[in-house]
Amino acid sequence: MEISNYGLPRKVKERMILEYLAGVKTSRMLSEESGMSLHAVNKMISRHKAKFLATCPPAGL
């Protein structure tokens, strides 16, 4: 049974994203641990990256 992205608490999603970005776990590992589909995990991470990049000013300015 797969869990939707909305079924997890915010803190759990934040921990998953931090573990992925730190290189501790792969998206496949996070998918298996959480019960989410690999597609849902990758989408959650890419949304976080897009949101973060949109709020950061370009380097060198």
PDB file of N, CA and C in Angstrom:
ATOM      1  N   MET A   1       0.850  -1.189   0.000  1.00  0.00           N
ATOM      2  CA  MET A   1       0.000   0.000   0.000  1.00  0.00           C
ATOM      3  C   MET A   1       0.884   1.236   0.000  1.00  0.00           C
ATOM      4  N   GLU A   2       0.621   2.136  -0.914  1.00  0.00           N
ATOM      5  CA  GLU A   2       1.398   3.364  -1.003  1.00  0.00           C
ATOM      6  C   GLU A   2       0.683   4.488  -0.272  1.00  0.00           C
ATOM      7  N   ILE A   3       1.479   5.352   0.343  1.00  0.00           N
ATOM      8  CA  ILE A   3       0.956   6.494   1.078  1.00  0.00           C
ATOM      9  C   ILE A   3       1.125   7.728   0.207  1.00  0.00           C
ATOM     10  N   SER A   4       0.128   8.569   0.162  1.00  0.00           N
ATOM     11  CA  SER A   4       0.247   9.805  -0.608  1.00  0.00           C
ATOM     12  C   SER A   4       1.159  10.773   0.136  1.00  0.00           C
ATOM     13  N   ASN A   5       1.643  11.763  -0.580  1.00  0.00           N
ATOM     14  CA  ASN A   5       2.506  12.782  -0.003  1.00  0.00           C
ATOM     15  C   ASN A   5       1.805  13.512   1.135  1.00  0.00           C
ATOM     16  N   TYR A   6       0.499  13.644   1.059  1.00  0.00           N
ATOM     17  CA  TYR A   6      -0.249  14.377   2.071  1.00  0.00           C
ATOM     18  C   TYR A   6      -0.474  13.564   3.340  1.00  0.00           C
ATOM     19  N   GLY A   7      -0.200  12.263   3.299  1.00  0.00           N
ATOM     20  CA  GLY A   7      -0.419  11.408   4.445  1.00  0.00           C
ATOM     21  C   GLY A   7       0.691  11.485   5.473  1.00  0.00           C
ATOM     22  N   LEU A   8       1.811  12.112   5.125  1.00  0.00           N
ATOM     23  CA  LEU A   8       2.939  12.205   6.046  1.00  0.00           C
ATOM     24  C   LEU A   8       2.971  13.570   6.728  1.00  0.00           C
ATOM     25  N   PRO A   9       3.342  13.608   7.990  1.00  0.00           N
ATOM     26  CA  PRO A   9       3.486  14.894   8.673  1.00  0.00           C
ATOM     27  C   PRO A   9       4.611  15.725   8.049  1.00  0.00           C
ATOM     28  N   ARG A  10       4.492  17.018   8.177  1.00  0.00           N
ATOM     29  CA  ARG A  10       5.466  17.948   7.592  1.00  0.00           C
ATOM     30  C   ARG A  10       6.880  17.655   8.074  1.00  0.00           C
ATOM     31  N   LYS A  11       7.036  17.371   9.352  1.00  0.00           N
ATOM     32  CA  LYS A  11       8.365  17.108   9.909  1.00  0.00           C
ATOM     33  C   LYS A  11       9.005  15.868   9.283  1.00  0.00           C
ATOM     34  N   VAL A  12       8.194  14.866   8.999  1.00  0.00           N
ATOM     35  CA  VAL A  12       8.710  13.644   8.376  1.00  0.00           C
ATOM     36  C   VAL A  12       9.180  13.958   6.964  1.00  0.00           C
ATOM     37  N   LYS A  13       8.398  14.743   6.222  1.00  0.00           N
ATOM     38  CA  LYS A  13       8.789  15.117   4.865  1.00  0.00           C
ATOM     39  C   LYS A  13      10.072  15.947   4.885  1.00  0.00           C
ATOM     40  N   GLU A  14      10.195  16.872   5.839  1.00  0.00           N
ATOM     41  CA  GLU A  14      11.402  17.692   5.949  1.00  0.00           C
ATOM     42  C   GLU A  14      12.621  16.824   6.241  1.00  0.00           C
ATOM     43  N   ARG A  15      12.461  15.844   7.132  1.00  0.00           N
ATOM     44  CA  ARG A  15      13.570  14.944   7.457  1.00  0.00           C
ATOM     45  C   ARG A  15      13.989  14.150   6.235  1.00  0.00           C
ATOM     46  N   MET A  16      13.006  13.678   5.479  1.00  0.00           N
ATOM     47  CA  MET A  16      13.305  12.914   4.269  1.00  0.00           C
ATOM     48  C   MET A  16      14.085  13.760   3.269  1.00  0.00           C
ATOM     49  N   ILE A  17      13.663  14.997   3.076  1.00  0.00           N
ATOM     50  CA  ILE A  17      14.341  15.881   2.131  1.00  0.00           C
ATOM     51  C   ILE A  17      15.762  16.162   2.590  1.00  0.00           C
ATOM     52  N   LEU A  18      15.951  16.426   3.870  1.00  0.00           N
ATOM     53  CA  LEU A  18      17.293  16.691   4.392  1.00  0.00           C
ATOM     54  C   LEU A  18      18.208  15.475   4.255  1.00  0.00           C
ATOM     55  N   GLU A  19      17.685  14.286   4.519  1.00  0.00           N
ATOM     56  CA  GLU A  19      18.486  13.075   4.367  1.00  0.00           C
ATOM     57  C   GLU A  19      18.897  12.877   2.914  1.00  0.00           C
ATOM     58  N   TYR A  20      18.008  13.175   1.992  1.00  0.00           N
ATOM     59  CA  TYR A  20      18.329  13.041   0.571  1.00  0.00           C
ATOM     60  C   TYR A  20      19.379  14.065   0.161  1.00  0.00           C
ATOM     61  N   LEU A  21      19.172  15.316   0.524  1.00  0.00           N
ATOM     62  CA  LEU A  21      20.096  16.377   0.118  1.00  0.00           C
ATOM     63  C   LEU A  21      21.474  16.224   0.757  1.00  0.00           C
ATOM     64  N   ALA A  22      21.531  15.644   1.956  1.00  0.00           N
ATOM     65  CA  ALA A  22      22.805  15.413   2.625  1.00  0.00           C
ATOM     66  C   ALA A  22      23.532  14.195   2.052  1.00  0.00           C
ATOM     67  N   GLY A  23      22.842  13.419   1.230  1.00  0.00           N
ATOM     68  CA  GLY A  23      23.455  12.246   0.639  1.00  0.00           C
ATOM     69  C   GLY A  23      23.439  11.022   1.540  1.00  0.00           C
ATOM     70  N   VAL A  24      22.659  11.090   2.616  1.00  0.00           N
ATOM     71  CA  VAL A  24      22.572   9.971   3.557  1.00  0.00           C
ATOM     72  C   VAL A  24      21.759   8.834   2.954  1.00  0.00           C
ATOM     73  N   LYS A  25      20.673   9.183   2.246  1.00  0.00           N
ATOM     74  CA  LYS A  25      19.785   8.172   1.682  1.00  0.00           C
ATOM     75  C   LYS A  25      19.424   8.536   0.254  1.00  0.00           C
ATOM     76  N   THR A  26      19.143   7.519  -0.537  1.00  0.00           N
ATOM     77  CA  THR A  26      18.684   7.740  -1.904  1.00  0.00           C
ATOM     78  C   THR A  26      17.170   7.874  -1.902  1.00  0.00           C
ATOM     79  N   SER A  27      16.639   8.354  -3.012  1.00  0.00           N
ATOM     80  CA  SER A  27      15.181   8.478  -3.106  1.00  0.00           C
ATOM     81  C   SER A  27      14.524   7.101  -3.052  1.00  0.00           C
ATOM     82  N   ARG A  28      15.187   6.083  -3.578  1.00  0.00           N
ATOM     83  CA  ARG A  28      14.637   4.723  -3.522  1.00  0.00           C
ATOM     84  C   ARG A  28      14.559   4.237  -2.073  1.00  0.00           C
ATOM     85  N   MET A  29      15.586   4.511  -1.279  1.00  0.00           N
ATOM     86  CA  MET A  29      15.575   4.117   0.134  1.00  0.00           C
ATOM     87  C   MET A  29      14.447   4.822   0.876  1.00  0.00           C
ATOM     88  N   LEU A  30      14.282   6.113   0.617  1.00  0.00           N
ATOM     89  CA  LEU A  30      13.223   6.879   1.269  1.00  0.00           C
ATOM     90  C   LEU A  30      11.849   6.368   0.854  1.00  0.00           C
ATOM     91  N   SER A  31      11.718   5.988  -0.402  1.00  0.00           N
ATOM     92  CA  SER A  31      10.467   5.453  -0.899  1.00  0.00           C
ATOM     93  C   SER A  31      10.104   4.157  -0.176  1.00  0.00           C
ATOM     94  N   GLU A  32      11.073   3.277  -0.053  1.00  0.00           N
ATOM     95  CA  GLU A  32      10.818   1.997   0.602  1.00  0.00           C
ATOM     96  C   GLU A  32      10.502   2.163   2.089  1.00  0.00           C
ATOM     97  N   GLU A  33      11.203   3.081   2.755  1.00  0.00           N
ATOM     98  CA  GLU A  33      10.980   3.292   4.191  1.00  0.00           C
ATOM     99  C   GLU A  33       9.627   3.921   4.474  1.00  0.00           C
ATOM    100  N   SER A  34       9.222   4.862   3.637  1.00  0.00           N
ATOM    101  CA  SER A  34       7.999   5.617   3.911  1.00  0.00           C
ATOM    102  C   SER A  34       6.744   4.959   3.353  1.00  0.00           C
ATOM    103  N   GLY A  35       6.904   4.096   2.364  1.00  0.00           N
ATOM    104  CA  GLY A  35       5.740   3.499   1.719  1.00  0.00           C
ATOM    105  C   GLY A  35       5.190   4.353   0.597  1.00  0.00           C
ATOM    106  N   MET A  36       5.863   5.464   0.293  1.00  0.00           N
ATOM    107  CA  MET A  36       5.466   6.318  -0.819  1.00  0.00           C
ATOM    108  C   MET A  36       6.047   5.749  -2.106  1.00  0.00           C
ATOM    109  N   SER A  37       5.442   6.081  -3.221  1.00  0.00           N
ATOM    110  CA  SER A  37       6.001   5.656  -4.499  1.00  0.00           C
ATOM    111  C   SER A  37       7.282   6.447  -4.763  1.00  0.00           C
ATOM    112  N   LEU A  38       8.141   5.878  -5.572  1.00  0.00           N
ATOM    113  CA  LEU A  38       9.387   6.554  -5.926  1.00  0.00           C
ATOM    114  C   LEU A  38       9.091   7.867  -6.638  1.00  0.00           C
ATOM    115  N   HIS A  39       8.075   7.863  -7.470  1.00  0.00           N
ATOM    116  CA  HIS A  39       7.678   9.078  -8.185  1.00  0.00           C
ATOM    117  C   HIS A  39       7.274  10.180  -7.199  1.00  0.00           C
ATOM    118  N   ALA A  40       6.517   9.840  -6.173  1.00  0.00           N
ATOM    119  CA  ALA A  40       6.064  10.833  -5.194  1.00  0.00           C
ATOM    120  C   ALA A  40       7.242  11.408  -4.415  1.00  0.00           C
ATOM    121  N   VAL A  41       8.201  10.565  -4.060  1.00  0.00           N
ATOM    122  CA  VAL A  41       9.386  11.047  -3.331  1.00  0.00           C
ATOM    123  C   VAL A  41      10.188  11.991  -4.219  1.00  0.00           C
ATOM    124  N   ASN A  42      10.430  11.591  -5.459  1.00  0.00           N
ATOM    125  CA  ASN A  42      11.194  12.445  -6.372  1.00  0.00           C
ATOM    126  C   ASN A  42      10.490  13.770  -6.628  1.00  0.00           C
ATOM    127  N   LYS A  43       9.179  13.729  -6.743  1.00  0.00           N
ATOM    128  CA  LYS A  43       8.415  14.962  -6.979  1.00  0.00           C
ATOM    129  C   LYS A  43       8.505  15.886  -5.758  1.00  0.00           C
ATOM    130  N   MET A  44       8.413  15.323  -4.560  1.00  0.00           N
ATOM    131  CA  MET A  44       8.514  16.107  -3.331  1.00  0.00           C
ATOM    132  C   MET A  44       9.881  16.787  -3.252  1.00  0.00           C
ATOM    133  N   ILE A  45      10.927  16.065  -3.575  1.00  0.00           N
ATOM    134  CA  ILE A  45      12.282  16.616  -3.524  1.00  0.00           C
ATOM    135  C   ILE A  45      12.469  17.692  -4.588  1.00  0.00           C
ATOM    136  N   SER A  46      11.983  17.450  -5.794  1.00  0.00           N
ATOM    137  CA  SER A  46      12.146  18.444  -6.857  1.00  0.00           C
ATOM    138  C   SER A  46      11.357  19.714  -6.563  1.00  0.00           C
ATOM    139  N   ARG A  47      10.183  19.581  -5.954  1.00  0.00           N
ATOM    140  CA  ARG A  47       9.422  20.768  -5.563  1.00  0.00           C
ATOM    141  C   ARG A  47      10.173  21.579  -4.517  1.00  0.00           C
ATOM    142  N   HIS A  48      10.797  20.889  -3.579  1.00  0.00           N
ATOM    143  CA  HIS A  48      11.573  21.581  -2.551  1.00  0.00           C
ATOM    144  C   HIS A  48      12.742  22.326  -3.189  1.00  0.00           C
ATOM    145  N   LYS A  49      13.454  21.670  -4.108  1.00  0.00           N
ATOM    146  CA  LYS A  49      14.579  22.308  -4.781  1.00  0.00           C
ATOM    147  C   LYS A  49      14.128  23.529  -5.561  1.00  0.00           C
ATOM    148  N   ALA A  50      13.029  23.426  -6.282  1.00  0.00           N
ATOM    149  CA  ALA A  50      12.519  24.543  -7.074  1.00  0.00           C
ATOM    150  C   ALA A  50      12.115  25.705  -6.171  1.00  0.00           C
ATOM    151  N   LYS A  51      11.495  25.402  -5.067  1.00  0.00           N
ATOM    152  CA  LYS A  51      11.070  26.436  -4.116  1.00  0.00           C
ATOM    153  C   LYS A  51      12.292  27.123  -3.513  1.00  0.00           C
ATOM    154  N   PHE A  52      13.307  26.330  -3.157  1.00  0.00           N
ATOM    155  CA  PHE A  52      14.514  26.873  -2.559  1.00  0.00           C
ATOM    156  C   PHE A  52      15.268  27.748  -3.560  1.00  0.00           C
ATOM    157  N   LEU A  53      15.425  27.279  -4.789  1.00  0.00           N
ATOM    158  CA  LEU A  53      16.149  28.034  -5.805  1.00  0.00           C
ATOM    159  C   LEU A  53      15.428  29.328  -6.188  1.00  0.00           C
ATOM    160  N   ALA A  54      14.113  29.322  -6.102  1.00  0.00           N
ATOM    161  CA  ALA A  54      13.334  30.514  -6.443  1.00  0.00           C
ATOM    162  C   ALA A  54      13.499  31.610  -5.396  1.00  0.00           C
ATOM    163  N   THR A  55      13.834  31.244  -4.163  1.00  0.00           N
ATOM    164  CA  THR A  55      13.959  32.234  -3.100  1.00  0.00           C
ATOM    165  C   THR A  55      15.383  32.706  -2.893  1.00  0.00           C
ATOM    166  N   CYS A  56      16.363  32.042  -3.497  1.00  0.00           N
ATOM    167  CA  CYS A  56      17.770  32.412  -3.322  1.00  0.00           C
ATOM    168  C   CYS A  56      18.192  33.378  -4.412  1.00  0.00           C
ATOM    169  N   PRO A  57      18.923  34.435  -4.031  1.00  0.00           N
ATOM    170  CA  PRO A  57      19.434  35.343  -5.059  1.00  0.00           C
ATOM    171  C   PRO A  57      20.582  34.671  -5.806  1.00  0.00           C
ATOM    172  N   PRO A  58      20.834  35.073  -7.047  1.00  0.00           N
ATOM    173  CA  PRO A  58      21.940  34.507  -7.806  1.00  0.00           C
ATOM    174  C   PRO A  58      23.280  34.779  -7.124  1.00  0.00           C
ATOM    175  N   ALA A  59      24.209  33.878  -7.251  1.00  0.00           N
ATOM    176  CA  ALA A  59      25.532  34.054  -6.649  1.00  0.00           C
ATOM    177  C   ALA A  59      26.271  35.181  -7.340  1.00  0.00           C
ATOM    178  N   GLY A  60      27.047  35.906  -6.579  1.00  0.00           N
ATOM    179  CA  GLY A  60      27.843  36.973  -7.135  1.00  0.00           C
ATOM    180  C   GLY A  60      27.161  38.326  -7.164  1.00  0.00           C
ATOM    181  N   LEU A  61      25.950  38.406  -6.658  1.00  0.00           N
ATOM    182  CA  LEU A  61      25.269  39.713  -6.660  1.00  0.00           C
ATOM    183  C   LEU A  61      25.207  40.293  -5.288  1.00  0.00           C
TER     184      LEU A  61
END
